[in-house]
XYZ file of C-alpha atoms in Angstrom:
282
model
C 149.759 163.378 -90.647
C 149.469 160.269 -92.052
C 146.123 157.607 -92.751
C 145.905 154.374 -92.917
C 142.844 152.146 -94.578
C 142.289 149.431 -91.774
C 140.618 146.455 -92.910
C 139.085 144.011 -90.945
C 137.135 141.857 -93.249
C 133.401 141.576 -95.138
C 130.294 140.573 -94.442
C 126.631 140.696 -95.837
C 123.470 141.684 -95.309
C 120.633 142.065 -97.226
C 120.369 143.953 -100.362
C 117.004 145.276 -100.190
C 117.566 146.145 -96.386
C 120.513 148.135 -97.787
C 118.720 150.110 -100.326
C 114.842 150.513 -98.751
C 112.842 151.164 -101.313
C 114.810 151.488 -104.307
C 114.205 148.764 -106.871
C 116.526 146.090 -106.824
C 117.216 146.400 -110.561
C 118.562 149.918 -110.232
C 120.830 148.711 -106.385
C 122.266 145.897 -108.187
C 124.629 147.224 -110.978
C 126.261 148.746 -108.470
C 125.901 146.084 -105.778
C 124.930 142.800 -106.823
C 123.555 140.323 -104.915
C 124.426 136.746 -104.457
C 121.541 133.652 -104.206
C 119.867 135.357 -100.687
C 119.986 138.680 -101.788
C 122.393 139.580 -99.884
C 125.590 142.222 -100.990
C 129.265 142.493 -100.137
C 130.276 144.677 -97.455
C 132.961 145.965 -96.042
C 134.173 146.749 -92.340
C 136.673 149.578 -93.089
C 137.993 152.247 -90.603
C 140.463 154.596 -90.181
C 143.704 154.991 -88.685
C 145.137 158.761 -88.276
C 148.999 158.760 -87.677
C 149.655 162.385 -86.286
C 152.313 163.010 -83.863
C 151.957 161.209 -80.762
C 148.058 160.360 -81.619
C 147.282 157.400 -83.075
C 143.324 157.460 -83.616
C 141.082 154.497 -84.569
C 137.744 155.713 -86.265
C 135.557 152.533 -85.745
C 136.697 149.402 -84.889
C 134.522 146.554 -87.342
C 132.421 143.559 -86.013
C 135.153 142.363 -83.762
C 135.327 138.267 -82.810
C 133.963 137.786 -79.550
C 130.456 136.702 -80.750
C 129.278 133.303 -81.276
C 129.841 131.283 -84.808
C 125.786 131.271 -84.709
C 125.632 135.104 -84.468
C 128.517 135.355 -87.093
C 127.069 132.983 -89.590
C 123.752 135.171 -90.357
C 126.727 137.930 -92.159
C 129.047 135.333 -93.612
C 132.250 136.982 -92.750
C 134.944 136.768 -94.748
C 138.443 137.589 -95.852
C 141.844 137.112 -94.351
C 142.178 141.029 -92.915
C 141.333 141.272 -89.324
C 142.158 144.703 -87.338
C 145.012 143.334 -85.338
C 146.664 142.057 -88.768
C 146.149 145.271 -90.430
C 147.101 147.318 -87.590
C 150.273 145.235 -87.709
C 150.886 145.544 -91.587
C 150.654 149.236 -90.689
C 153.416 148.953 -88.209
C 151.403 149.083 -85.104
C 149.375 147.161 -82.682
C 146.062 147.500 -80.411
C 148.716 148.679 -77.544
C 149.604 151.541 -79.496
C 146.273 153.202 -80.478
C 145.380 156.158 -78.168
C 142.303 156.791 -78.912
C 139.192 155.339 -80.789
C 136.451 157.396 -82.250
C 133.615 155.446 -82.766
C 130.708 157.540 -85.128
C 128.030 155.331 -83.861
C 127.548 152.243 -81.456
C 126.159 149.603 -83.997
C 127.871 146.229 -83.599
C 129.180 146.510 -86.742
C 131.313 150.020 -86.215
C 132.191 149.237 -82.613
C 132.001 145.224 -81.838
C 135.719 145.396 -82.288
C 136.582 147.838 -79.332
C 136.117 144.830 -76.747
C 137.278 141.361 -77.062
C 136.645 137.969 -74.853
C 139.251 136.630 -72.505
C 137.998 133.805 -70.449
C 134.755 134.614 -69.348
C 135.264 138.226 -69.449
C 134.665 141.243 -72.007
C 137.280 143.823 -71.820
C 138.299 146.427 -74.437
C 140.844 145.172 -76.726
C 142.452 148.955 -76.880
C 143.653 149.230 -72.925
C 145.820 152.968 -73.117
C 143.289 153.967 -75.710
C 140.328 156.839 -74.503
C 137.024 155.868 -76.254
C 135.268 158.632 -77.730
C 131.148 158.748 -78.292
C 129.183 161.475 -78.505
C 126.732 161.693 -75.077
C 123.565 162.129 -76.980
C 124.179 159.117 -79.072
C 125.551 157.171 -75.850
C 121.752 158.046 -74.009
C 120.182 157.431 -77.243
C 121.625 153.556 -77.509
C 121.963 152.660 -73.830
C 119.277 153.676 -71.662
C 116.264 153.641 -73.975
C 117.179 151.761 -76.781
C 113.769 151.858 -79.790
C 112.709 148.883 -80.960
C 113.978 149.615 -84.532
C 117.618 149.645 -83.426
C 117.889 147.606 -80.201
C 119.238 144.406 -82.278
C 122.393 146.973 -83.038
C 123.083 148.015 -79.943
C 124.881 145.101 -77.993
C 125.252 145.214 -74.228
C 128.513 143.493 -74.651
C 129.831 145.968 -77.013
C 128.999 148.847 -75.257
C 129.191 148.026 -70.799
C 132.648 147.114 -71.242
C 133.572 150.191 -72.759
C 131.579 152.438 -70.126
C 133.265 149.755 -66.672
C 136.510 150.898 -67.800
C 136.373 154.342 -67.186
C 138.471 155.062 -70.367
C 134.988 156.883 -71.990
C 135.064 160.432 -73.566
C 131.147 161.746 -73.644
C 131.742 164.844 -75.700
C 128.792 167.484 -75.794
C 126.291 166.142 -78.005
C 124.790 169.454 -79.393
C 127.645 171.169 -80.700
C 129.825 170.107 -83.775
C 132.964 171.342 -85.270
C 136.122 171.177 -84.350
C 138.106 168.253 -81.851
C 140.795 170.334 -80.549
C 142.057 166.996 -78.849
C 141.426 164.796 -81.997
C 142.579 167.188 -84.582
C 139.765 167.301 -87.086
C 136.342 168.846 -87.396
C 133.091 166.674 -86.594
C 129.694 166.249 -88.392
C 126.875 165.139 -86.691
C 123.772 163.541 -88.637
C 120.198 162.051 -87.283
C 118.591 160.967 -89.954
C 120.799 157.029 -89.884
C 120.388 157.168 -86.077
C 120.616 160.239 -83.027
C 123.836 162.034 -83.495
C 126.431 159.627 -85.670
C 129.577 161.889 -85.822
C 131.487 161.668 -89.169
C 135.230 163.174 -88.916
C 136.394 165.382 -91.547
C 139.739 165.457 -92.138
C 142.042 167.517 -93.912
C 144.764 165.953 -95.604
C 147.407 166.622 -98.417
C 145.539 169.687 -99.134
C 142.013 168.092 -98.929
C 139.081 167.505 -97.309
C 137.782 163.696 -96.573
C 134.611 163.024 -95.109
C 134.407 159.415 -93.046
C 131.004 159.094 -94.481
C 130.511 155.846 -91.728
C 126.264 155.121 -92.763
C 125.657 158.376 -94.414
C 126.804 157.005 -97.393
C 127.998 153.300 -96.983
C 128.883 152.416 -100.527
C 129.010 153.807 -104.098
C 126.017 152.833 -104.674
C 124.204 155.121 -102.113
C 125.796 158.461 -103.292
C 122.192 159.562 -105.042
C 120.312 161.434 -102.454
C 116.984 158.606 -102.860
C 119.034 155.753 -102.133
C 118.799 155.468 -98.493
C 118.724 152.149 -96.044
C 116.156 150.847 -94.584
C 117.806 151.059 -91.302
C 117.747 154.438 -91.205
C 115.680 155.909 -88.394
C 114.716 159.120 -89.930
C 114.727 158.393 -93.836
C 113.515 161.825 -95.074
C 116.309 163.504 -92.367
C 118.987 161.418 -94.116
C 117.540 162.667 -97.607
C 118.239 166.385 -95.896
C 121.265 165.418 -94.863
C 123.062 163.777 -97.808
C 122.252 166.726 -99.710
C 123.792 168.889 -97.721
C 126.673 167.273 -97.041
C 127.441 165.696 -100.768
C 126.687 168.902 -102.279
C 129.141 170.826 -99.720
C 131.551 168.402 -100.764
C 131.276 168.516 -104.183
C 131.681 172.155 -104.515
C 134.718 172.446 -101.827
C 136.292 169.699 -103.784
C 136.054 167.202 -101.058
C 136.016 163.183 -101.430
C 134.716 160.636 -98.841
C 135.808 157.829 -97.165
C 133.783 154.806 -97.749
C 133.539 152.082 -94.358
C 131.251 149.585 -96.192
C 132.224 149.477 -100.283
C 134.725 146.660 -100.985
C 135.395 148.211 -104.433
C 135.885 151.825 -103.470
C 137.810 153.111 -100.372
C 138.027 157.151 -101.331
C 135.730 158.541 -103.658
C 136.080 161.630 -105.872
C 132.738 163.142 -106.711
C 131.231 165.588 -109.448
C 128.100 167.388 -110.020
C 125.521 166.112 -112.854
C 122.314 167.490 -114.362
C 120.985 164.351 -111.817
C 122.592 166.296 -108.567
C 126.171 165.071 -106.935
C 127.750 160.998 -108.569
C 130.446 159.345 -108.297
C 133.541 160.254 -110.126
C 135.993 157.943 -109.469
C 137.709 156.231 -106.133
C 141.299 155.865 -105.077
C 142.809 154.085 -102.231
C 144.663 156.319 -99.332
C 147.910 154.648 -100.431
C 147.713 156.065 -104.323
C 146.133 159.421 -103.033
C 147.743 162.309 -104.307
């Protein structure tokens, strides 16, 4: 097995939506904010090389929306998927399946693209997997809190061409056809699936919005776009503290500065250590 960082360029949003109610003098040493408030992110996923798989976890923002919808994030940098996919040695053709942890436009906007005055998905011998409670939970009644995320244009596509996987949404464990165990969390939004992967001896945890930068590692630091705040509380302290003891490290999709972090226990409960990148992990 082999994994690749895929980058596909940053965006921003705002600071204080990104860190709820924590004071913006403690968010900002570790993520500082420009003139709007607003913080670097990242739209980082995953490619797994094993055998004949090739599987995409997440696939960014994507292009297809309009410059007005793209200029409230102020994307930038010169990585897009297809060029990083390519720097890698591959190409959309070649991925054969994409696991996407949750259906916000910014983890899955890049599974379909625009041709003419069409949306099709950009990965055509690819099988798209979602998990079926999380499918329900952003297509047919959509709350009010998340609706903006969930993108008819991201998501119909997908479903049209008949290359969906619905796995069972109340089980988690092990993907005997993906090759590595699955987490599922509420507390961000219903059922977001987090692979865990094991790799040159260890365990890494695509930590997708459970932890989306550095910066959120302390269990009180939390979003405001989580759904369930006090759930994701439960959560990260399950899951960080798991981690930390079993010598684990996560994967972080939305830190520009840290791709996979090493963690250790403190008198304050689980921090960050120190980060790596995939290609100088040992």
């Amino acid at each position: 097995m082999k994994l690749h960082s895929i980058e596909t360029g940053n965006f921003k949003l705002d600071g204080g939506a990104m860190f709820g109610v924590v004071p913006k003098v403690l968010w900002e040493k570790t993520n500082p904010a420009d003139s709007h408030n607003r913080i670097e992110m990242s739209a980082r996923c995953l490619l797994i090389e094993d055998g004949n798989k090739l599987i995409l976890i997440d696939t960014g923002l994507g292009n297809k929306q309009s410059e007005k919808f793209f200029s409230h994030y102020s994307r930038s940098g010169n990585m897009s998927l297809e060029s990083s996919l390519s720097s890698c040695g591959f190409s959309v053709d070649d991925i054969t399946d994409v696991f996407l942890t949750h259906l916000h436009f910014d983890h899955c906007g890049g599974a379909t693209m625009r041709v003419g005055d069409k949306i099709i998905p950009v990965f055509k011998n690819a099988n798209f997997w979602c998990s079926k409670s999380h499918w329900e939970w952003a297509n047919i009644s959509p709350n009010p809190r998340e609706k903006a995320s969930f993108l008819k244009e991201n998501l119909i596509p997908i479903k049209e061409s008949g290359q969906l996987i619905l796995y069972d949404h109340s089980k988690e464990g092990f993907c005997s056809d993906l090759g590595f165990d699955v987490l599922l969390v509420d507390g961000h939004t219903e059922k977001m699936a987090l692979p865990k992967i094991q790799y040159k001896g260890k365990t890494i945890l695509f930590a997708s919005d459970l932890v989306p930068t550095a910066g959120h590692i302390p269990i009180p630091y939390l979003m405001g776009y989580d759904v369930r705040p006090l759930i994701t509380m439960e959560e990260k302290t399950r899951v960080l503290n798991d981690l930390v003891e079993n010598s684990s490290l996560i994967f972080l999709q939305h830190d520009p500065l840290n791709e996979v972090v090493f963690l250790k226990k403190t008198e304050k409960g689980v921090r960050f250590d120190r980060s790596s990148t995939l290609k100088d992990f040992i």
